[in-house]
Short mmCIF file of C-alpha atoms in Angstrom, two decimals:
data_model
loop_
_atom_site.label_atom_id
_atom_site.label_comp_id
_atom_site.label_asym_id
_atom_site.label_seq_id
_atom_site.Cartn_x
_atom_site.Cartn_y
_atom_site.Cartn_z
CA MET A 1 130.24 100.26 90.48
CA ASP A 2 132.37 97.22 91.36
CA ARG A 3 133.89 99.06 94.07
CA TYR A 4 130.79 100.73 95.28
CA PHE A 5 128.94 97.65 95.92
CA GLY A 6 131.68 95.21 96.53
CA PHE A 7 131.36 92.63 94.16
CA LYS A 8 134.62 91.15 95.00
CA GLU A 9 134.39 91.26 98.61
CA HIS A 10 130.72 89.36 98.33
CA GLY A 11 132.08 86.98 95.76
CA THR A 12 129.57 87.82 93.03
CA SER A 13 129.43 89.41 89.47
CA TYR A 14 127.42 91.69 87.26
CA ARG A 15 125.73 88.56 85.65
CA LYS A 16 124.99 86.83 89.33
CA GLU A 17 123.49 90.21 90.58
CA SER A 18 121.39 90.87 87.14
CA VAL A 19 119.97 87.22 87.45
CA ALA A 20 119.09 87.81 91.13
CA GLY A 21 117.31 91.12 90.22
CA LEU A 22 115.29 89.45 87.73
CA THR A 23 114.38 86.78 89.65
CA THR A 24 113.15 88.84 92.59
CA PHE A 25 111.06 90.83 90.21
CA LEU A 26 109.29 87.97 88.91
CA SER A 27 108.73 86.78 92.28
CA MET A 28 106.96 89.91 93.40
CA ALA A 29 105.75 91.10 90.10
CA TYR A 30 102.26 90.22 91.03
CA ILE A 31 101.82 93.35 93.36
CA LEU A 32 101.65 95.38 89.90
CA PHE A 33 98.28 93.87 89.32
CA VAL A 34 96.88 92.97 92.81
CA ASN A 35 97.45 96.31 94.33
CA PRO A 36 95.52 98.33 91.96
CA MET A 37 92.84 95.83 92.18
CA ILE A 38 92.65 96.17 95.77
CA LEU A 39 92.94 99.76 96.10
CA ALA A 40 90.29 100.41 93.45
CA ASP A 41 87.78 98.96 95.81
CA ALA A 42 88.61 101.87 97.96
CA GLY A 43 87.49 104.26 94.85
CA MET A 44 91.02 104.92 93.57
CA ASP A 45 91.79 105.25 89.77
CA LEU A 46 93.14 101.55 88.53
CA GLY A 47 95.59 103.05 86.21
CA ALA A 48 96.87 105.84 88.38
CA VAL A 49 97.38 103.25 91.51
CA PHE A 50 99.42 100.75 88.82
CA THR A 51 101.67 103.85 87.82
CA ALA A 52 101.99 104.67 91.75
CA THR A 53 102.83 101.14 92.72
CA ALA A 54 105.43 100.74 89.98
CA LEU A 55 107.18 103.98 90.81
CA ALA A 56 107.02 103.46 94.47
CA ALA A 57 108.66 100.10 94.16
CA ALA A 58 111.39 101.18 91.60
CA LEU A 59 111.87 104.17 93.93
CA GLY A 60 112.07 102.33 97.15
CA THR A 61 114.15 99.44 95.85
CA LEU A 62 116.58 101.97 94.27
CA ILE A 63 117.07 103.42 97.73
CA MET A 64 117.35 100.38 99.57
CA GLY A 65 119.98 99.19 96.77
CA VAL A 66 122.12 102.42 96.68
CA VAL A 67 121.86 103.80 100.41
CA ALA A 68 121.76 100.55 102.32
CA LYS A 69 123.18 98.36 99.77
CA TYR A 70 121.15 95.47 100.26
CA PRO A 71 119.64 92.97 97.71
CA ILE A 72 116.07 93.68 99.24
CA ALA A 73 113.30 94.73 96.98
CA LEU A 74 110.17 97.17 97.90
CA ALA A 75 106.92 97.68 96.97
CA PRO A 76 103.43 98.34 98.33
CA GLY A 77 102.60 95.67 101.12
CA MET A 78 100.19 92.92 101.03
CA GLY A 79 98.10 93.08 104.06
CA LEU A 80 98.58 96.88 104.43
CA ASN A 81 96.85 97.54 101.09
CA ALA A 82 93.75 95.43 102.36
CA PHE A 83 93.86 97.27 105.63
CA PHE A 84 93.88 100.66 103.64
CA ALA A 85 91.32 99.80 101.43
CA TYR A 86 88.71 97.39 103.61
CA SER A 87 89.37 98.37 107.01
CA VAL A 88 90.33 102.17 106.89
CA VAL A 89 88.31 103.41 103.80
CA LEU A 90 85.10 101.08 103.43
CA GLY A 91 85.09 99.93 107.15
CA LEU A 92 85.68 103.14 109.04
CA GLY A 93 84.14 105.39 106.00
CA ILE A 94 87.37 107.36 105.92
CA ASP A 95 88.19 109.17 102.27
CA TRP A 96 91.03 107.52 100.77
CA GLN A 97 92.99 110.79 100.28
CA VAL A 98 92.86 111.03 104.14
CA ALA A 99 94.05 107.43 104.25
CA LEU A 100 96.93 108.21 102.29
CA PHE A 101 97.73 110.97 104.39
CA GLY A 102 97.88 108.64 107.20
CA VAL A 103 100.16 106.18 105.40
CA PHE A 104 102.33 109.51 104.77
CA LEU A 105 102.44 110.45 108.30
CA SER A 106 103.15 107.00 109.46
CA GLY A 107 106.52 107.01 107.16
CA ILE A 108 107.73 110.35 108.75
CA ILE A 109 106.88 109.00 112.26
CA PHE A 110 108.87 105.65 111.01
CA ILE A 111 111.87 108.12 109.56
CA LEU A 112 111.86 109.68 112.96
CA ILE A 113 112.03 107.02 115.33
CA THR A 114 114.89 105.47 112.69
CA VAL A 115 117.13 108.74 113.05
CA PHE A 116 116.66 109.08 116.83
CA LYS A 117 117.24 105.08 117.19
CA ILE A 118 114.11 104.62 119.44
CA ARG A 119 113.03 101.46 117.31
CA GLU A 120 114.40 99.21 119.85
CA LEU A 121 112.09 100.37 122.53
CA ILE A 122 108.89 99.88 120.57
CA ILE A 123 110.04 96.31 119.38
CA ASN A 124 110.36 95.53 123.23
CA ALA A 125 107.38 97.05 124.22
CA ILE A 126 105.13 94.94 122.09
CA PRO A 127 105.23 90.97 123.28
CA ALA A 128 106.30 88.79 120.50
CA GLU A 129 103.27 86.69 120.57
CA LEU A 130 100.94 89.75 119.61
CA LYS A 131 103.31 90.41 116.55
CA TYR A 132 102.90 86.93 115.50
CA ALA A 133 99.12 86.85 116.05
CA ALA A 134 98.74 90.18 114.04
CA ALA A 135 100.81 88.81 110.99
CA ALA A 136 98.61 85.64 111.02
CA GLY A 137 95.26 87.62 111.22
CA ILE A 138 96.46 89.66 108.45
CA GLY A 139 96.97 86.36 106.65
CA LEU A 140 93.57 84.93 107.17
CA PHE A 141 92.19 88.51 106.62
CA ILE A 142 93.88 88.55 102.99
CA ALA A 143 92.91 84.93 102.32
CA PHE A 144 89.16 85.57 103.05
CA ILE A 145 89.40 88.43 100.62
CA GLY A 146 90.59 86.20 98.01
CA LEU A 147 88.17 83.32 98.54
CA LYS A 148 85.19 85.91 98.49
CA GLY A 149 86.64 87.71 95.21
CA ALA A 150 86.88 83.79 93.68
CA GLY A 151 83.46 83.34 94.65
CA ILE A 152 84.30 80.21 96.89
CA VAL A 153 82.95 82.07 99.81
CA VAL A 154 79.63 84.11 99.30
CA PRO A 155 77.31 86.02 101.78
CA TYR A 156 74.63 84.01 103.12
CA GLU A 157 71.85 85.52 105.47
CA ALA A 158 71.33 82.56 107.77
CA THR A 159 74.91 81.94 108.52
CA ALA A 160 76.90 85.09 107.45
CA VAL A 161 78.74 83.37 104.91
CA THR A 162 78.66 79.74 102.81
CA LEU A 163 80.11 78.03 100.14
CA GLY A 164 79.45 79.38 96.70
CA ASN A 165 78.85 77.76 93.40
CA LEU A 166 82.06 76.08 92.44
CA LEU A 167 80.75 75.16 89.02
CA ALA A 168 80.22 78.88 87.85
CA PRO A 169 83.02 79.31 85.12
CA PRO A 170 84.72 82.51 87.05
CA THR A 171 84.81 80.40 90.16
CA LEU A 172 86.31 77.50 88.45
CA LEU A 173 88.87 79.65 87.00
CA ALA A 174 89.84 80.97 90.40
CA ILE A 175 90.09 77.28 91.77
CA PHE A 176 92.23 76.51 88.66
CA GLY A 177 94.23 79.63 89.52
CA VAL A 178 94.79 78.44 93.19
CA VAL A 179 95.64 74.79 92.29
CA VAL A 180 98.21 76.07 89.77
CA THR A 181 99.88 78.38 92.01
CA VAL A 182 100.21 75.70 94.77
CA ILE A 183 101.81 73.35 92.37
CA PHE A 184 104.38 76.10 91.63
CA MET A 185 105.20 77.06 94.97
CA VAL A 186 105.10 73.33 96.48
CA ARG A 187 108.00 72.70 93.54
CA GLY A 188 109.85 75.66 94.69
CA ILE A 189 109.34 77.61 91.47
CA LYS A 190 110.68 81.13 91.99
CA GLY A 191 108.17 83.45 90.99
CA GLY A 192 105.36 81.01 91.30
CA ILE A 193 102.62 83.62 92.20
CA PHE A 194 103.30 85.48 89.10
CA TYR A 195 103.55 82.63 86.93
CA GLY A 196 100.12 81.30 88.54
CA MET A 197 98.46 84.68 87.44
CA VAL A 198 99.68 84.46 83.86
CA LEU A 199 98.65 80.91 83.46
CA THR A 200 95.10 82.03 85.16
CA SER A 201 94.60 85.00 82.92
CA ILE A 202 95.59 82.76 79.65
CA ALA A 203 93.07 80.31 80.77
CA GLY A 204 90.15 82.42 81.43
CA ILE A 205 91.08 84.37 77.82
CA ILE A 206 90.96 80.84 76.38
CA THR A 207 87.65 79.83 78.17
CA GLY A 208 85.99 83.22 77.07
CA VAL A 209 85.55 83.78 81.10
CA ILE A 210 87.89 86.82 80.44
CA ALA A 211 88.09 89.20 77.44
CA PRO A 212 91.51 89.34 75.88
CA PRO A 213 93.30 92.82 76.17
CA GLU A 214 93.53 95.33 73.57
CA ALA A 215 97.22 95.23 73.74
CA ILE A 216 100.09 93.77 75.82
CA VAL A 217 102.05 97.34 75.56
CA GLY A 218 100.76 100.74 76.07
CA SER A 219 101.63 104.42 77.25
CA VAL A 220 102.03 104.92 80.82
CA PRO A 221 98.77 105.55 82.80
CA SER A 222 98.61 109.07 84.20
CA LEU A 223 99.53 109.69 88.04
CA ALA A 224 97.42 112.84 88.22
CA PRO A 225 93.95 111.12 89.75
CA THR A 226 96.57 110.13 93.00
CA PHE A 227 99.46 112.21 92.91
CA GLY A 228 99.62 114.43 95.67
CA GLN A 229 96.02 113.81 96.85
CA ALA A 230 97.26 112.73 100.27
CA PHE A 231 97.32 116.60 100.90
CA ALA A 232 94.12 117.56 99.07
CA LEU A 233 92.07 117.48 102.17
CA ASP A 234 89.69 119.43 104.36
CA TRP A 235 92.09 119.65 107.36
CA SER A 236 89.57 120.24 109.72
CA THR A 237 88.39 116.80 109.59
CA VAL A 238 91.67 114.94 109.37
CA PHE A 239 93.08 114.82 113.14
CA THR A 240 90.33 112.36 114.69
CA TRP A 241 90.78 109.07 117.00
CA GLN A 242 90.19 107.18 114.03
CA LEU A 243 93.21 108.68 112.19
CA LEU A 244 95.18 107.95 115.07
CA VAL A 245 94.58 104.25 115.20
CA VAL A 246 94.77 104.09 111.45
CA VAL A 247 98.35 105.73 111.82
CA LEU A 248 99.60 103.66 114.67
CA THR A 249 98.31 100.51 112.83
CA PHE A 250 99.87 101.32 109.48
CA LEU A 251 103.11 102.01 111.46
CA PHE A 252 103.03 98.90 113.89
CA VAL A 253 102.31 96.74 110.76
CA ASP A 254 104.96 98.14 108.58
CA PHE A 255 107.51 98.21 111.38
CA PHE A 256 107.41 94.74 112.38
CA ASP A 257 107.02 93.26 108.83
CA THR A 258 110.21 95.38 107.44
CA ALA A 259 112.02 94.20 110.67
CA GLY A 260 111.36 90.94 110.10
CA THR A 261 111.86 90.94 106.56
CA LEU A 262 115.19 92.58 106.78
CA TYR A 263 116.40 90.03 109.34
CA ALA A 264 115.38 87.12 107.51
CA VAL A 265 116.79 87.98 103.93
CA ALA A 266 119.97 89.28 105.43
CA ASN A 267 120.33 86.30 107.41
CA GLN A 268 120.07 84.14 104.50
CA ALA A 269 122.65 86.15 102.40
CA GLY A 270 125.13 85.88 105.53
CA PHE A 271 124.94 89.71 106.62
CA VAL A 272 123.93 88.82 110.06
CA LYS A 273 126.67 89.18 112.82
CA ASP A 274 126.34 88.13 116.22
CA ASN A 275 122.83 88.76 115.75
CA LYS A 276 122.98 92.07 114.85
CA LEU A 277 121.98 93.50 111.02
CA PRO A 278 124.62 95.97 109.53
CA ARG A 279 123.44 99.19 108.06
CA ALA A 280 120.07 98.31 109.77
CA GLY A 281 119.73 102.08 110.19
CA LYS A 282 119.88 102.76 106.43
CA ALA A 283 117.77 100.05 105.66
CA LEU A 284 114.89 101.08 107.88
CA LEU A 285 115.00 104.55 106.64
CA ALA A 286 115.05 103.54 103.10
CA ASP A 287 111.69 101.43 103.98
CA SER A 288 110.36 104.51 105.84
CA SER A 289 111.05 106.78 103.23
CA ALA A 290 109.52 104.91 100.36
CA THR A 291 106.30 104.77 102.51
CA SER A 292 106.20 108.56 102.52
CA ILE A 293 107.33 108.71 98.83
CA GLY A 294 104.41 106.09 97.74
CA ALA A 295 101.73 107.90 99.75
CA ILE A 296 102.60 111.07 97.64
CA LEU A 297 102.41 109.04 94.39
CA GLY A 298 99.06 107.55 95.51
CA THR A 299 99.59 104.26 97.13
CA SER A 300 99.29 102.30 100.28
CA THR A 301 102.38 101.58 102.55
CA THR A 302 105.57 100.60 100.67
CA THR A 303 107.76 98.00 102.59
CA ALA A 304 110.54 95.42 102.20
CA TYR A 305 109.44 92.16 100.45
CA ILE A 306 110.09 88.76 101.77
CA GLU A 307 110.20 87.82 97.92
CA SER A 308 113.75 88.92 97.93
CA ALA A 309 114.79 85.94 99.37
CA SER A 310 114.33 84.33 95.96
CA GLY A 311 117.19 86.78 94.67
CA VAL A 312 119.44 85.93 97.51
CA ALA A 313 118.81 82.24 96.71
CA ALA A 314 119.72 82.98 93.01
CA GLY A 315 123.25 84.59 94.16
CA GLY A 316 122.20 88.28 94.96
CA ARG A 317 124.59 89.78 97.64
CA THR A 318 124.66 93.48 96.88
CA GLY A 319 122.72 96.71 96.44
CA PHE A 320 123.11 95.99 92.73
CA THR A 321 120.48 93.18 92.58
CA SER A 322 118.21 95.91 93.84
CA VAL A 323 119.23 98.40 91.35
CA VAL A 324 118.05 95.85 88.45
CA THR A 325 114.79 94.97 90.14
CA ALA A 326 114.08 98.72 90.57
CA GLY A 327 114.94 99.12 86.92
CA LEU A 328 112.48 96.19 85.79
CA PHE A 329 109.82 97.81 87.57
CA LEU A 330 110.31 101.14 85.69
CA VAL A 331 110.16 98.95 82.39
CA ALA A 332 106.96 97.27 83.80
CA LEU A 333 105.08 100.67 83.49
CA PHE A 334 104.58 100.08 79.82
CA PHE A 335 102.45 96.95 80.38
CA SER A 336 99.37 98.64 81.82
CA PRO A 337 96.91 96.92 79.17
CA LEU A 338 97.51 93.98 80.87
CA LEU A 339 95.51 95.05 83.81
CA ALA A 340 92.30 94.06 81.82
CA VAL A 341 92.78 90.70 82.32
CA VAL A 342 93.79 90.72 85.92
CA THR A 343 90.23 90.01 87.34
CA GLU A 344 89.40 89.23 90.96
CA GLN A 345 89.58 85.39 89.97
CA VAL A 346 92.97 85.89 88.66
CA THR A 347 94.25 87.79 91.86
CA ALA A 348 92.52 85.39 94.23
CA ALA A 349 94.97 82.49 94.04
CA ALA A 350 97.86 85.45 95.11
CA LEU A 351 95.62 86.65 98.05
CA ILE A 352 95.02 82.99 99.20
CA ILE A 353 98.55 82.09 98.91
CA VAL A 354 99.93 85.16 100.73
CA GLY A 355 97.53 84.48 103.40
CA ILE A 356 98.88 80.89 103.96
CA LEU A 357 102.54 82.26 103.95
CA MET A 358 101.61 84.90 106.83
CA ALA A 359 99.51 82.21 108.76
CA SER A 360 102.82 80.45 109.42
CA SER A 361 103.45 82.58 112.21
CA LEU A 362 100.76 80.83 114.20
CA GLY A 363 103.22 78.13 115.15
CA LEU A 364 105.28 80.80 116.74
CA ILE A 365 102.72 81.59 119.51
CA ASP A 366 102.89 79.84 122.93
CA TRP A 367 99.25 78.59 122.86
CA LYS A 368 99.70 76.62 126.34
CA ARG A 369 100.08 80.01 128.08
CA PHE A 370 96.40 80.96 128.44
CA GLU A 371 97.24 84.57 129.10
CA ILE A 372 99.00 84.77 126.06
CA ALA A 373 96.35 82.51 123.88
CA VAL A 374 93.48 84.62 124.62
CA PRO A 375 94.65 88.02 123.41
CA ALA A 376 96.68 86.34 120.59
CA PHE A 377 93.44 84.23 119.37
CA VAL A 378 91.40 87.04 119.53
CA THR A 379 93.50 89.24 117.39
CA VAL A 380 93.67 86.58 114.84
CA ILE A 381 90.07 85.60 114.56
CA ALA A 382 88.70 89.06 114.76
CA MET A 383 90.56 90.38 111.87
CA PRO A 384 88.37 88.25 109.16
CA LEU A 385 85.32 88.30 111.20
CA THR A 386 85.08 92.08 111.63
CA TYR A 387 86.66 92.50 108.40
CA SER A 388 89.21 94.88 109.95
CA ILE A 389 92.85 94.51 110.79
CA ALA A 390 92.77 97.33 113.21
CA THR A 391 90.01 96.00 115.07
CA GLY A 392 91.79 92.84 115.56
CA ILE A 393 95.03 94.77 116.84
CA ALA A 394 92.99 96.61 119.13
CA MET A 395 90.91 93.99 120.72
CA GLY A 396 94.46 92.07 121.36
CA PHE A 397 96.02 95.07 122.78
CA ILE A 398 93.37 95.63 125.20
CA LEU A 399 92.83 91.93 126.07
CA TYR A 400 96.84 91.56 126.63
CA PRO A 401 97.31 93.70 129.81
CA ILE A 402 93.97 92.29 131.38
CA THR A 403 95.02 88.67 131.06
CA MET A 404 98.73 89.52 132.21
CA VAL A 405 97.19 91.37 135.20
CA ALA A 406 95.08 88.61 136.05
CA LYS A 407 97.81 86.14 135.88
CA GLY A 408 99.82 88.29 138.42
CA LYS A 409 102.39 89.27 135.49
CA ALA A 410 101.66 92.82 135.51
CA LYS A 411 105.28 93.97 135.66
CA GLU A 412 106.00 91.94 132.95
CA VAL A 413 103.83 94.28 130.68
CA HIS A 414 105.63 97.10 129.27
CA PRO A 415 104.45 100.80 130.15
CA ILE A 416 103.60 101.55 126.54
CA MET A 417 101.30 98.50 126.48
CA TYR A 418 99.30 100.36 129.28
CA VAL A 419 99.18 103.28 127.17
CA LEU A 420 97.96 101.33 123.96
CA PHE A 421 95.44 100.04 126.06
CA PHE A 422 93.47 103.38 126.97
CA VAL A 423 94.21 104.23 123.52
CA PHE A 424 92.46 101.53 122.00
CA LEU A 425 89.74 101.51 124.58
CA ALA A 426 89.06 105.18 123.83
CA TYR A 427 88.83 104.09 120.29
CA PHE A 428 86.38 101.70 120.74
CA ILE A 429 84.07 104.01 122.90
CA PHE A 430 84.64 106.69 120.16
CA LEU A 431 83.35 104.25 117.44
CA SER A 432 80.26 103.05 119.77
CA GLU A 433 79.08 106.75 120.07
#
């Protein structure tokens, strides 16, 4: 084990790697409860999604650790799960089984572009500002879902939305969760989001807002309601314009989210040399494989987690860190009874904080260039206002070639962007019919 992972070479040990693996797990354990809550809104079985989430995280992280040998953990991604539930299933009216097939297909395409080494072509085709805008827009979308679930923002006919009753006990509990989690994050406490959820749940039980769980440890929920459902389809209704856009969006968001996360964590660990990431192909292959495996199990896109940086900060330098994290996700399978106390008020803080973290990419956009500012702004603002990540991306991708051509910079637009212009234009025409 020592020789395989290179403990001596990286100046680490079993103890350091184990502590790092535990740190990473605690930093991202919130996904075990947040992901089932989100996908349950799409009509999926809560218990089955919990099991699928834990297994997808364990298997994906294990592949990353053993094959790519990186201390990077994977799990169903925030933002992508919201896109799956609220944009695809509820927004477009696509069955969740078909949406799972879309996730599976995006994973297969990701594997192919990794194997054939064409990821650089795709990265260069889409301007950085639109990548940043997409990340920020997803952040606002997720935060909006959190505010809505907390009761802080409520529907109102005259103005679409308005401020909710902040003195309502469930809303007060959610506000408590947000404040506590913010304090943890500001203090730099690793696993702050997870600890915030724990304290909010305890506060909810003490105040009577949340019913106490019947048990803490229990049997593993059956995977049957979701396992293999990605292929239990009426194939005559699968291949549509809608599914094409869904697959492209899954692929787009996962591809760049993964690339950014891998680079950021690897750079923190000191792996990046001459602006290049060693074993990048294996790392991307691990991520794409995990996406397809997760879809078969019954969860939205599985991707690399930036929370892995907490494990690196704790000393993790090899794939053994990921092996430890994967093992802890398997142990977590037996704590499904705790799902009963994880209500919308409990998960609200996690959604809002993740939204804040993702919105930080707004600062990377060159707002002084109006031809860039327009498509970037529309991408960001359209996601929460239309309640659709795909719509925001599509609008931005349509406007970008228009503004660049108008500016006299048509040659700076990659040909792929012109292709996507017509694809998304056709998508909107299809939706309007």
